[in-house]
PDB file of C-alpha atoms in Angstrom:
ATOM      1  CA  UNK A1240     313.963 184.759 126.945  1.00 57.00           C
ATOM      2  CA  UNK A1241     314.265 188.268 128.525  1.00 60.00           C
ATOM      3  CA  UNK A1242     312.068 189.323 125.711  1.00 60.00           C
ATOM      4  CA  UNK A1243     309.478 186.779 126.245  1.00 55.00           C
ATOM      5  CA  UNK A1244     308.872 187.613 129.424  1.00 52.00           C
ATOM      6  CA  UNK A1245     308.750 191.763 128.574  1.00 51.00           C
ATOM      7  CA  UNK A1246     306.354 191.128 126.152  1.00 55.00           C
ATOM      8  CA  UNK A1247     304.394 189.219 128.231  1.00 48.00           C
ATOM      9  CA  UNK A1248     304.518 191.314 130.780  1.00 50.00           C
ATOM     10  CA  UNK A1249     303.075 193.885 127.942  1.00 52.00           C
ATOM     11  CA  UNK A1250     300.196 191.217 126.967  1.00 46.00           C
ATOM     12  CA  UNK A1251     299.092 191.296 130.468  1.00 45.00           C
ATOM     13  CA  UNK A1252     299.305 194.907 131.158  1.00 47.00           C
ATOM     14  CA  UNK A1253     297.297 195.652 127.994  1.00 47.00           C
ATOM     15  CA  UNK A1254     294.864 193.510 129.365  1.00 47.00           C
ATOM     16  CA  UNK A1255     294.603 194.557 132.915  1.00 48.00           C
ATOM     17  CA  UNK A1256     293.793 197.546 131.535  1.00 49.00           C
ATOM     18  CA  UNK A1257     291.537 196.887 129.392  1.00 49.00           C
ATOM     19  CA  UNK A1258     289.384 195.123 131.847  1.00 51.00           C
ATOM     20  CA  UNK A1259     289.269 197.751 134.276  1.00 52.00           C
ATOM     21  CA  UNK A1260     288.004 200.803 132.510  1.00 51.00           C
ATOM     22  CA  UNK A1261     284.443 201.114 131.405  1.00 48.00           C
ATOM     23  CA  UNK A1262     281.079 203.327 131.531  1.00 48.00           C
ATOM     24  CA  UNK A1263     280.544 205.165 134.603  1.00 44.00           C
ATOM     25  CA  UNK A1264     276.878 203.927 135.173  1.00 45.00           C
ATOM     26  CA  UNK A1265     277.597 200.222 135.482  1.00 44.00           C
ATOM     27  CA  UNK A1266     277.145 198.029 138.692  1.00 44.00           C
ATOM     28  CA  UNK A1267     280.333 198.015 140.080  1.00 44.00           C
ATOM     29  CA  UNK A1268     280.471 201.767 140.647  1.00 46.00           C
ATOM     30  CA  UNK A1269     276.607 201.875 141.904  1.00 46.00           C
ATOM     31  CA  UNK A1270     277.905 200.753 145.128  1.00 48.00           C
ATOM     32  CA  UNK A1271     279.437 204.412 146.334  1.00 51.00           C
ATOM     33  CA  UNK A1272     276.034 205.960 146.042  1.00 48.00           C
ATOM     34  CA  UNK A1273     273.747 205.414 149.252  1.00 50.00           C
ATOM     35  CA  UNK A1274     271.098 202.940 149.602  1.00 46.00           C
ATOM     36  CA  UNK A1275     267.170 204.069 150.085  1.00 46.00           C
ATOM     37  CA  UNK A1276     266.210 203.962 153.353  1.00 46.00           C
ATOM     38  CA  UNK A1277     264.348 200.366 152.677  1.00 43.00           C
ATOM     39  CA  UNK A1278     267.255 198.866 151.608  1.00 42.00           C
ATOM     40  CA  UNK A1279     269.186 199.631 154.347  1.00 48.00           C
ATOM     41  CA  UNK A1280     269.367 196.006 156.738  1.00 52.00           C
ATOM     42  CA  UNK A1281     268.794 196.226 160.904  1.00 61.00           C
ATOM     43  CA  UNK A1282     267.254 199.603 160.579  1.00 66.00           C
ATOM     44  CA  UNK A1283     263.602 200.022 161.715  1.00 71.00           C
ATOM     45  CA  UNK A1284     262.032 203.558 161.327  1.00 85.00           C
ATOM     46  CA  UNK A1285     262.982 205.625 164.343  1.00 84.00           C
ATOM     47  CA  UNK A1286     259.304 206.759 164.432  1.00 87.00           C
ATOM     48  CA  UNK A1287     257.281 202.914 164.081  1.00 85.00           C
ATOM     49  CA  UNK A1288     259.913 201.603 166.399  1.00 86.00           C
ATOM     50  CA  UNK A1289     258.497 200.976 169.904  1.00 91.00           C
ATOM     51  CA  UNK A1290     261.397 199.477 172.392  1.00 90.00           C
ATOM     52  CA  UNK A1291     261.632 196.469 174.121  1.00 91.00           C
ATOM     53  CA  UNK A1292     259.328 196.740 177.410  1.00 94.00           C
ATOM     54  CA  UNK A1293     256.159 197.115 179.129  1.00 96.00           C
ATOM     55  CA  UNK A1294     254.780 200.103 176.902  1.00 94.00           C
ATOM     56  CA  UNK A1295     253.240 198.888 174.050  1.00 93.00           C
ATOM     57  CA  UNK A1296     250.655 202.168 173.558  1.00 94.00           C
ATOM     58  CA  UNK A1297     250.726 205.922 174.357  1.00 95.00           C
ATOM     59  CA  UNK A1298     248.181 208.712 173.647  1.00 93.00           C
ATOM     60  CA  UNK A1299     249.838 212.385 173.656  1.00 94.00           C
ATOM     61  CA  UNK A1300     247.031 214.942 174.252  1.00 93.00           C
ATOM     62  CA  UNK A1301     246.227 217.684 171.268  1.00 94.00           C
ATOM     63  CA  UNK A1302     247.937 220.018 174.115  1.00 96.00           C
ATOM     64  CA  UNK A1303     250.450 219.697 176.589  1.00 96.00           C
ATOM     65  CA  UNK A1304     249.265 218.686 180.186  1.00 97.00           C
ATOM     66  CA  UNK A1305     250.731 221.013 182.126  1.00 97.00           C
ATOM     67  CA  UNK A1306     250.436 219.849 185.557  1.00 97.00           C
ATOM     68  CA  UNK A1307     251.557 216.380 184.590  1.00 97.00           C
ATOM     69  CA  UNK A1308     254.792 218.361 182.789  1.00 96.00           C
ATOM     70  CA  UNK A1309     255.810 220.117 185.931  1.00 98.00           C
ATOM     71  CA  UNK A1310     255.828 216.671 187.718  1.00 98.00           C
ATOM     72  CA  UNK A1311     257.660 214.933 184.952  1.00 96.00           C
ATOM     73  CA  UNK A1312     259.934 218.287 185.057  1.00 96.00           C
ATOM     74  CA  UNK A1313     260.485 217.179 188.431  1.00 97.00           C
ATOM     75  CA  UNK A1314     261.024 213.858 188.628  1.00 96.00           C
ATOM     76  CA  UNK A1315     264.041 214.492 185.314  1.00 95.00           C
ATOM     77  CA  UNK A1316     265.652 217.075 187.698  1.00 95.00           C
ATOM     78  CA  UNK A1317     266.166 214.506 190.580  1.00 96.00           C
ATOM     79  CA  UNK A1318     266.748 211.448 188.407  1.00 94.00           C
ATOM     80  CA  UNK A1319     268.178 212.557 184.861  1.00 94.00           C
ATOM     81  CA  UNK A1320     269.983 215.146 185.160  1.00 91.00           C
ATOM     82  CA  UNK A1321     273.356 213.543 186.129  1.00 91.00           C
ATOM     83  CA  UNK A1322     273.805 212.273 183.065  1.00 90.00           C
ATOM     84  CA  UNK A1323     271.188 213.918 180.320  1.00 91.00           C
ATOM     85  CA  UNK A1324     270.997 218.157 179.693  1.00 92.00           C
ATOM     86  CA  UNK A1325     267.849 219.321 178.839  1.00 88.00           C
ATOM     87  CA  UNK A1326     268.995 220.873 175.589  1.00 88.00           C
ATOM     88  CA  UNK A1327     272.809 219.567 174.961  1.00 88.00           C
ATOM     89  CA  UNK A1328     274.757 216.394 174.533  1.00 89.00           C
ATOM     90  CA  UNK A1329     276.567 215.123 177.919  1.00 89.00           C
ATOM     91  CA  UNK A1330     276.839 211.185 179.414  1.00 89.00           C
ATOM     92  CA  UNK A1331     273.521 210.980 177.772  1.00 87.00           C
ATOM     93  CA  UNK A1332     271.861 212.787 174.714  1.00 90.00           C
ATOM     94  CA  UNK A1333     269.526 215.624 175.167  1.00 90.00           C
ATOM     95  CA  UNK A1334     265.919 215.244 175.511  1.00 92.00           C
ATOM     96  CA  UNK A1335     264.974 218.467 173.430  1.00 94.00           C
ATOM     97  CA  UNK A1336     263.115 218.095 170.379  1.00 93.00           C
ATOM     98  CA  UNK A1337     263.068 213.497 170.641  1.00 94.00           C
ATOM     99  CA  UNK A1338     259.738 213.263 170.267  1.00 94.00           C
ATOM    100  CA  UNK A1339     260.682 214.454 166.508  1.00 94.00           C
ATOM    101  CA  UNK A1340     263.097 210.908 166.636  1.00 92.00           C
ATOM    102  CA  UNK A1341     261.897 208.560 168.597  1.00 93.00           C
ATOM    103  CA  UNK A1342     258.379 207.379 169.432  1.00 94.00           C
ATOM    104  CA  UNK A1343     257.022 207.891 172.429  1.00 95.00           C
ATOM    105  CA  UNK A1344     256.771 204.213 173.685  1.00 96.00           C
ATOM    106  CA  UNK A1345     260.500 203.525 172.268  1.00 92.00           C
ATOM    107  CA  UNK A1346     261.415 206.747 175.309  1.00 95.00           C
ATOM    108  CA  UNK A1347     259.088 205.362 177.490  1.00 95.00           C
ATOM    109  CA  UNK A1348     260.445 201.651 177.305  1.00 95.00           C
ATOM    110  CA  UNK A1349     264.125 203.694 177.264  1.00 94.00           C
ATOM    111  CA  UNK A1350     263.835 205.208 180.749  1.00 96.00           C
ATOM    112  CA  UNK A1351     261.686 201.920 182.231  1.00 96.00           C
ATOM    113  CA  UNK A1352     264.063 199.216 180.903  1.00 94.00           C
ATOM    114  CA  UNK A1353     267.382 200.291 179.792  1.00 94.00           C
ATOM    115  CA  UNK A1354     269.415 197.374 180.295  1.00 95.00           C
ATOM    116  CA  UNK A1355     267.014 195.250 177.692  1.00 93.00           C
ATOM    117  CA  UNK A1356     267.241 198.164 175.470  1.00 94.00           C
ATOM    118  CA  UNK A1357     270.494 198.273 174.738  1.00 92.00           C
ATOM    119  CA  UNK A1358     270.858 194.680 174.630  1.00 93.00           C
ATOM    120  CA  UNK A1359     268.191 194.027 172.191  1.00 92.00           C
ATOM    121  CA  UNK A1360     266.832 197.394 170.622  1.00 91.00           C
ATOM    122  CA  UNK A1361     268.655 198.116 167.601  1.00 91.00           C
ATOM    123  CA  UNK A1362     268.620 202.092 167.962  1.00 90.00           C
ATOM    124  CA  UNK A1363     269.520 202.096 171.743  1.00 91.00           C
ATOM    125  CA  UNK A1364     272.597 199.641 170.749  1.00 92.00           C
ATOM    126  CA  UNK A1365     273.758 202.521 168.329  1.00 91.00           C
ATOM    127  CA  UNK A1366     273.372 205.085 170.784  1.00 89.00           C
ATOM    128  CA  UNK A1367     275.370 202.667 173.707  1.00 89.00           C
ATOM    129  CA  UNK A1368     278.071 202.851 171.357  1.00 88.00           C
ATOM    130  CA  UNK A1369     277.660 206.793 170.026  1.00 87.00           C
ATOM    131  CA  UNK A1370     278.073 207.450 173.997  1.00 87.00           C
ATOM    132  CA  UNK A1371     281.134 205.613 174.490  1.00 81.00           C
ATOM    133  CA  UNK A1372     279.407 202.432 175.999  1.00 85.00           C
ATOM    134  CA  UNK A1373     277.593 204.356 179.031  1.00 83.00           C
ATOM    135  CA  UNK A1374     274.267 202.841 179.625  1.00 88.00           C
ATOM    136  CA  UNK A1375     271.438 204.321 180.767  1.00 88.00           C
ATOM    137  CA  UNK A1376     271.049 203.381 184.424  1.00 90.00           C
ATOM    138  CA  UNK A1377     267.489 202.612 185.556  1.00 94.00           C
ATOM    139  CA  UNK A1378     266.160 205.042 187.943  1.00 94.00           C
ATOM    140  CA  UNK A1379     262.755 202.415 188.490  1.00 95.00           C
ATOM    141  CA  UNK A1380     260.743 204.667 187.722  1.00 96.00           C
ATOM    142  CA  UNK A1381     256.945 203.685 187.693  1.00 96.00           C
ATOM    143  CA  UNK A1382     255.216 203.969 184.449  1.00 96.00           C
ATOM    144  CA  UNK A1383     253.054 207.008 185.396  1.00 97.00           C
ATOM    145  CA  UNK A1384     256.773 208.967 186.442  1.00 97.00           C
ATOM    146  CA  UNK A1385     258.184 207.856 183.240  1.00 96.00           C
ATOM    147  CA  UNK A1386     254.834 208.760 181.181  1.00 97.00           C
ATOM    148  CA  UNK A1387     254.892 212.535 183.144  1.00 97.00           C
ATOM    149  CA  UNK A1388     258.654 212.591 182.595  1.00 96.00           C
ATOM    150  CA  UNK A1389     257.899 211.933 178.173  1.00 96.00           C
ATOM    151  CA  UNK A1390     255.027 214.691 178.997  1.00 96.00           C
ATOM    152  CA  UNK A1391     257.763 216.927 179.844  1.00 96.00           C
ATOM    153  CA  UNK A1392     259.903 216.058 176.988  1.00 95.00           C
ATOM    154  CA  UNK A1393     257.247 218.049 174.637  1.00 95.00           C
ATOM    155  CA  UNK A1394     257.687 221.351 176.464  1.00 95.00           C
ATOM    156  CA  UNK A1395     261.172 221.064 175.570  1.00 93.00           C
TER     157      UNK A1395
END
């Protein structure tokens, strides 16, 4: 009997291992490389994807407007910079260079509704959790604050 059961033992080992070798390029092992972009569920283009809120449109200038930078300059001094750096990661991520990762109506909708944001936006809910679950509080800012505020944002 103690036989039996090593050479069965044997039988099934052979074919265990049989079963689990194979070419390189099949299916099963085309799951480690990454997906294309397009394939990739819950995860709208940074750059088409507007927010959740009352901005549904903005037209950047050719140029910067300068005056309206200096008051949006302004305005992030006394109501960002407790939490955001101009050009470094603290509470909050850094505004420099976002208009090369977000669209401007997702930043605008950002800073004018927050709290519907991160509940509903799919890139705000990643960067909740990236931040260790801080939200962005809203400062109320009106829409022509948060529009000089995104103004500066491209002298950054």
């Amino acid at each position: 009997m103690k036989s039996f059961a090593v050479n069965l033992f044997a039988l099934l080992l052979f074919f265990a291992a049989a079963g689990c070798g194979g070419d390189s390029s099949t299916a099963a092992n085309d799951s480690s490389k990454p997906k294309p972009k397009s394939m990739v569920a819950d995860e709208p283009d940074p750059m088409e994807n507007k927010g959740i809120g009352p901005i549904t449109s903005v037209t950047l200038g050719a140029t910067v407007d300068a005056a309206m930078a200096e008051e949006g300059r302004k305005v992030y001094e006394k109501m960002c910079t407790a939490c955001h750096k101009p050009t470094e990661k603290f509470i909050g991520p850094a505004p420099i260079g976002v208009l090369d990762r977000r669209s401007p109506e997702w930043i605008m909708n950002m800073i004018l509704n927050p709290e519907q944001m991160v509940k509903e936006d799919p890139i705000a809910k990643k960067l909740l959790m990236e931040f260790n679950g801080s939200p962005m509080a809203n400062q109320h800012l009106t829409e022509q604050e948060a529009r000089a505020v995104l103004e500066y944002f491209r002298t950054l």
